[in-house]
Short mmCIF file of C-alpha atoms in Angstrom, two decimals:
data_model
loop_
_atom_site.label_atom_id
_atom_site.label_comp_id
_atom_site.label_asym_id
_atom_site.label_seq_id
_atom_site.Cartn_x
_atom_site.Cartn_y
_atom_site.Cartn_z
CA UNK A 181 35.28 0.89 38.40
CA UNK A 182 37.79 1.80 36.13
CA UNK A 183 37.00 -1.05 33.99
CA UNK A 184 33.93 -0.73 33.58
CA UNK A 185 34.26 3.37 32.57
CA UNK A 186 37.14 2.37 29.87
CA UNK A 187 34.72 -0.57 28.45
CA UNK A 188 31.94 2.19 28.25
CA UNK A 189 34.06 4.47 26.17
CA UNK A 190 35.21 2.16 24.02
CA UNK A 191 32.38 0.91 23.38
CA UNK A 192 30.64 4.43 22.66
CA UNK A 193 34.11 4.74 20.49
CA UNK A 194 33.06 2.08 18.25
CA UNK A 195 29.95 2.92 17.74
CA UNK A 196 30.55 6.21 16.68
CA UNK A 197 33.34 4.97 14.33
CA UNK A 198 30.58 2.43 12.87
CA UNK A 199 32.11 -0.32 13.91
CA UNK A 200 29.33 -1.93 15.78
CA UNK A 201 26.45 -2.35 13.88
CA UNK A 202 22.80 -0.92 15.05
CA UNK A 203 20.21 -3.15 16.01
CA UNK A 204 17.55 -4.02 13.21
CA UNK A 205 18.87 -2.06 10.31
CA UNK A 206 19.22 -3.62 7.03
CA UNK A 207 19.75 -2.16 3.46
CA UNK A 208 18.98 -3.96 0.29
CA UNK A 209 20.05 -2.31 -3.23
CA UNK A 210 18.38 -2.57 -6.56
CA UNK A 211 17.78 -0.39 -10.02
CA UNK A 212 15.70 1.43 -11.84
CA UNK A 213 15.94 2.15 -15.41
CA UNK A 214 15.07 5.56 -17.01
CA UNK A 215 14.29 5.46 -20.21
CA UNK A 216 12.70 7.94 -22.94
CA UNK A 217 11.86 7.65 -26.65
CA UNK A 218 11.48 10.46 -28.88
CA UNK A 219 9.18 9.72 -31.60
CA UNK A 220 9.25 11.82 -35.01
CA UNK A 221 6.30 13.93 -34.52
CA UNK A 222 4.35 16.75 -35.93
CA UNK A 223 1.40 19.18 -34.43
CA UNK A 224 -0.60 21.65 -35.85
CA UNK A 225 -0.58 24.26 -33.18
CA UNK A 226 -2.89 26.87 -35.18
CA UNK A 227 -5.66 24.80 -34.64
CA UNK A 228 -8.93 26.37 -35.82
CA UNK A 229 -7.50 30.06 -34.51
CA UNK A 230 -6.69 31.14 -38.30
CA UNK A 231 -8.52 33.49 -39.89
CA UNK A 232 -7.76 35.54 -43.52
CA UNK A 233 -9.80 38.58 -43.09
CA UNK A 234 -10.35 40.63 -45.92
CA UNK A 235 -12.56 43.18 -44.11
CA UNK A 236 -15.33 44.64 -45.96
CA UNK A 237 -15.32 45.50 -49.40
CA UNK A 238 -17.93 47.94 -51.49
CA UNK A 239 -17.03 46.92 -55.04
CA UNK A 240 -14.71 43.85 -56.27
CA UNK A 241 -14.82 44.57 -60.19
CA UNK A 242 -12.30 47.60 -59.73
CA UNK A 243 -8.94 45.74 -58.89
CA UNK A 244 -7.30 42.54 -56.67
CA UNK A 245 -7.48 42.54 -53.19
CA UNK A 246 -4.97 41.46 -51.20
CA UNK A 247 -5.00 40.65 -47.27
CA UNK A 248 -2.37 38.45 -44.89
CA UNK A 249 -2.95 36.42 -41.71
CA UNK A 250 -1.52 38.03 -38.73
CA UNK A 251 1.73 36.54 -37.74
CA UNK A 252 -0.05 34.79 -34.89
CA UNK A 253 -2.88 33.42 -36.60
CA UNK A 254 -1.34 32.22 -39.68
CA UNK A 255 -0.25 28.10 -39.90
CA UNK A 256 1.69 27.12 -36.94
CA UNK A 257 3.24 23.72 -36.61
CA UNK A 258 5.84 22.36 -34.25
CA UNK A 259 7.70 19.17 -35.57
CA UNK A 260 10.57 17.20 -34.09
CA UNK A 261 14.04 18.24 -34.55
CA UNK A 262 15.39 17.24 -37.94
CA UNK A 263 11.90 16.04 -39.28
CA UNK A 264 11.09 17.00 -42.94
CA UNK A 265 7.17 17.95 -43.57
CA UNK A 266 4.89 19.54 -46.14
CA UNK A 267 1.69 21.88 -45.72
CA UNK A 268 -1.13 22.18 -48.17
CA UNK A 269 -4.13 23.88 -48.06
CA UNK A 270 -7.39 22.28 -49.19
CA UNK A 271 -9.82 23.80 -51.85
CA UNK A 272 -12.19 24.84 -49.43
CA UNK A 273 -16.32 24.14 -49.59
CA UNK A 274 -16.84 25.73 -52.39
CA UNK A 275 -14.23 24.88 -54.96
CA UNK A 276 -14.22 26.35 -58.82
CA UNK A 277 -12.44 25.36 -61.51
CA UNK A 278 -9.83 27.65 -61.49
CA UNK A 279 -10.23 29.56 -57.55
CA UNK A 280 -11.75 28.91 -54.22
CA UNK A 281 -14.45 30.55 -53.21
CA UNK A 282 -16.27 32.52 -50.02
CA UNK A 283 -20.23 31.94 -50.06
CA UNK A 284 -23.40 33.18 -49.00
CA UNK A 285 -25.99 31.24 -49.86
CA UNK A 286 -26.11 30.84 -53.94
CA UNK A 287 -23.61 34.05 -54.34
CA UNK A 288 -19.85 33.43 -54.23
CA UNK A 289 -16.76 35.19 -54.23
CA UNK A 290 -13.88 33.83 -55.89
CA UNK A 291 -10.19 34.15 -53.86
CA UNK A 292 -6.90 32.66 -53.94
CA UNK A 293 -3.93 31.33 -51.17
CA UNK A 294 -0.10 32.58 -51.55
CA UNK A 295 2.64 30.87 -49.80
CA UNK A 296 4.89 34.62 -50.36
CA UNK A 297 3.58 38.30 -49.77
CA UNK A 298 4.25 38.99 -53.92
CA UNK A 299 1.27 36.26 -54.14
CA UNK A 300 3.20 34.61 -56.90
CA UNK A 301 3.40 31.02 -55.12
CA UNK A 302 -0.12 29.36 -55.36
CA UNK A 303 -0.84 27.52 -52.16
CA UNK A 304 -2.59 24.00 -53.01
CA UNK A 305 -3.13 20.81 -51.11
CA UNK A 306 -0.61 18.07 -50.57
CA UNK A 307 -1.52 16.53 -53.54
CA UNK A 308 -0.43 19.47 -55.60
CA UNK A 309 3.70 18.65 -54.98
CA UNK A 310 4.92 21.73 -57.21
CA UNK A 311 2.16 24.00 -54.51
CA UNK A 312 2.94 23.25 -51.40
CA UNK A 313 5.29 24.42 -48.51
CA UNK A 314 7.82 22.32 -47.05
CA UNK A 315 10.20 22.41 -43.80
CA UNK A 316 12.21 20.38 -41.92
CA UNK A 317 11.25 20.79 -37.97
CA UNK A 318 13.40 22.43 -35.05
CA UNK A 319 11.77 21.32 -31.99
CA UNK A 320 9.95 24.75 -31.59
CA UNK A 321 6.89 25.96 -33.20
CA UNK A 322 7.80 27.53 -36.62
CA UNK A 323 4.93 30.10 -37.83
CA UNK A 324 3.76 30.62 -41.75
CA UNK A 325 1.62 33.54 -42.66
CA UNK A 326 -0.99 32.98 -45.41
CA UNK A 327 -1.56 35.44 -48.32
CA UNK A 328 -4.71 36.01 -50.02
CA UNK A 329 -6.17 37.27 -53.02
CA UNK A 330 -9.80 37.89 -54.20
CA UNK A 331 -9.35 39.14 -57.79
CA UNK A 332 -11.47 41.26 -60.03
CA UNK A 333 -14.46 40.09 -60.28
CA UNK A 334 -18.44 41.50 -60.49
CA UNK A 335 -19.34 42.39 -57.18
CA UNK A 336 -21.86 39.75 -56.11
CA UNK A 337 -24.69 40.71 -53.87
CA UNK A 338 -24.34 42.03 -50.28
CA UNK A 339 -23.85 39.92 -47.05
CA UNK A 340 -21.30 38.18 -45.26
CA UNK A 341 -19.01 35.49 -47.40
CA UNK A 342 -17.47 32.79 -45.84
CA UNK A 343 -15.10 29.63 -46.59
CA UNK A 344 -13.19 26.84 -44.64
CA UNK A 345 -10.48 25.71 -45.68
CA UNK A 346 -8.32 22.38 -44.20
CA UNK A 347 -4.57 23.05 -43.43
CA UNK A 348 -2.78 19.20 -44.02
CA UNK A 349 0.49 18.23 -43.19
CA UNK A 350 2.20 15.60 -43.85
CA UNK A 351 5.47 14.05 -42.38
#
């Protein structure tokens, strides 16, 4: 009796200490690889949300009128860390020789894009090296406000004026 009560706690003893190994367990090992790759990458997070609103105006042959994006709703663009890119700003649907220009209809109004609030800095397309913006990207979306300009002209006929213009970026 004795026997049998010190073979029982040993036996309970080792397989508590691990020693005796449980029926049907098994264990294989392998790995798995993590892996990422960060691409050099720009997006234009303004989208079609950008407007230059010059409100309504009565007479245009009197002086320049000058108007801003909102901080929000100017060109937004979000670029990798460390990558260098350029923004231009396309001529719009109604291009002159010498402006763009709003329409309505066959009337126009003529109007110009600054890349600084003194609207000294012409803002042209990416073809126009000397008239564009450039940046270098911080991971984080990085905001640029557009300035306008519609200067003295003759006040064309009444109604709403409207242009498009294409934001491009290049990287």
């Amino acid at each position: 009796m004795y026997t049998l009560k010190l073979m029982t706690n040993i036996s309970c003893l080792m397989i508590l200490a691990g020693l005796v190994p449980a029926a049907n367990a098994a264990q294989v090992n392998g790995k798995l690889q993590v892996k990422v790759n960060i691409g050099a990458a720009c997006e234009l997070k303004s989208g079609d949300k950008s407007v230059l609103d010059f409100g309504s105006l009565n007479n245009l042959n009197d002086k320049d009128h000058d108007e801003q994006t909102a901080a929000s709703t100017g060109v937004e663009i979000q670029c990798s860390k460390g990558i260098a890119y350029k923004i231009g700003l396309g001529y719009g649907l109604n291009p002159s020789n010498s402006h763009r220009q709003m329409s309505n209809g066959g009337s126009f109004v003529s109007y110009d894009l600054y890349r600084d609030s003194a609207r000294t800095l012409w803002w042209g397309r990416l073809i126009d090296t000397s008239s564009i913006l450039s940046g270098v990207g911080n991971g984080v979306i990085q905001s640029y406000p557009v300035y306008g300009r519609i200067p003295k002209q003759a006040t064309p006929a009444t109604g709403a004026y409207s242009d498009t213009v294409s934001i491009e970026v290049s990287f």
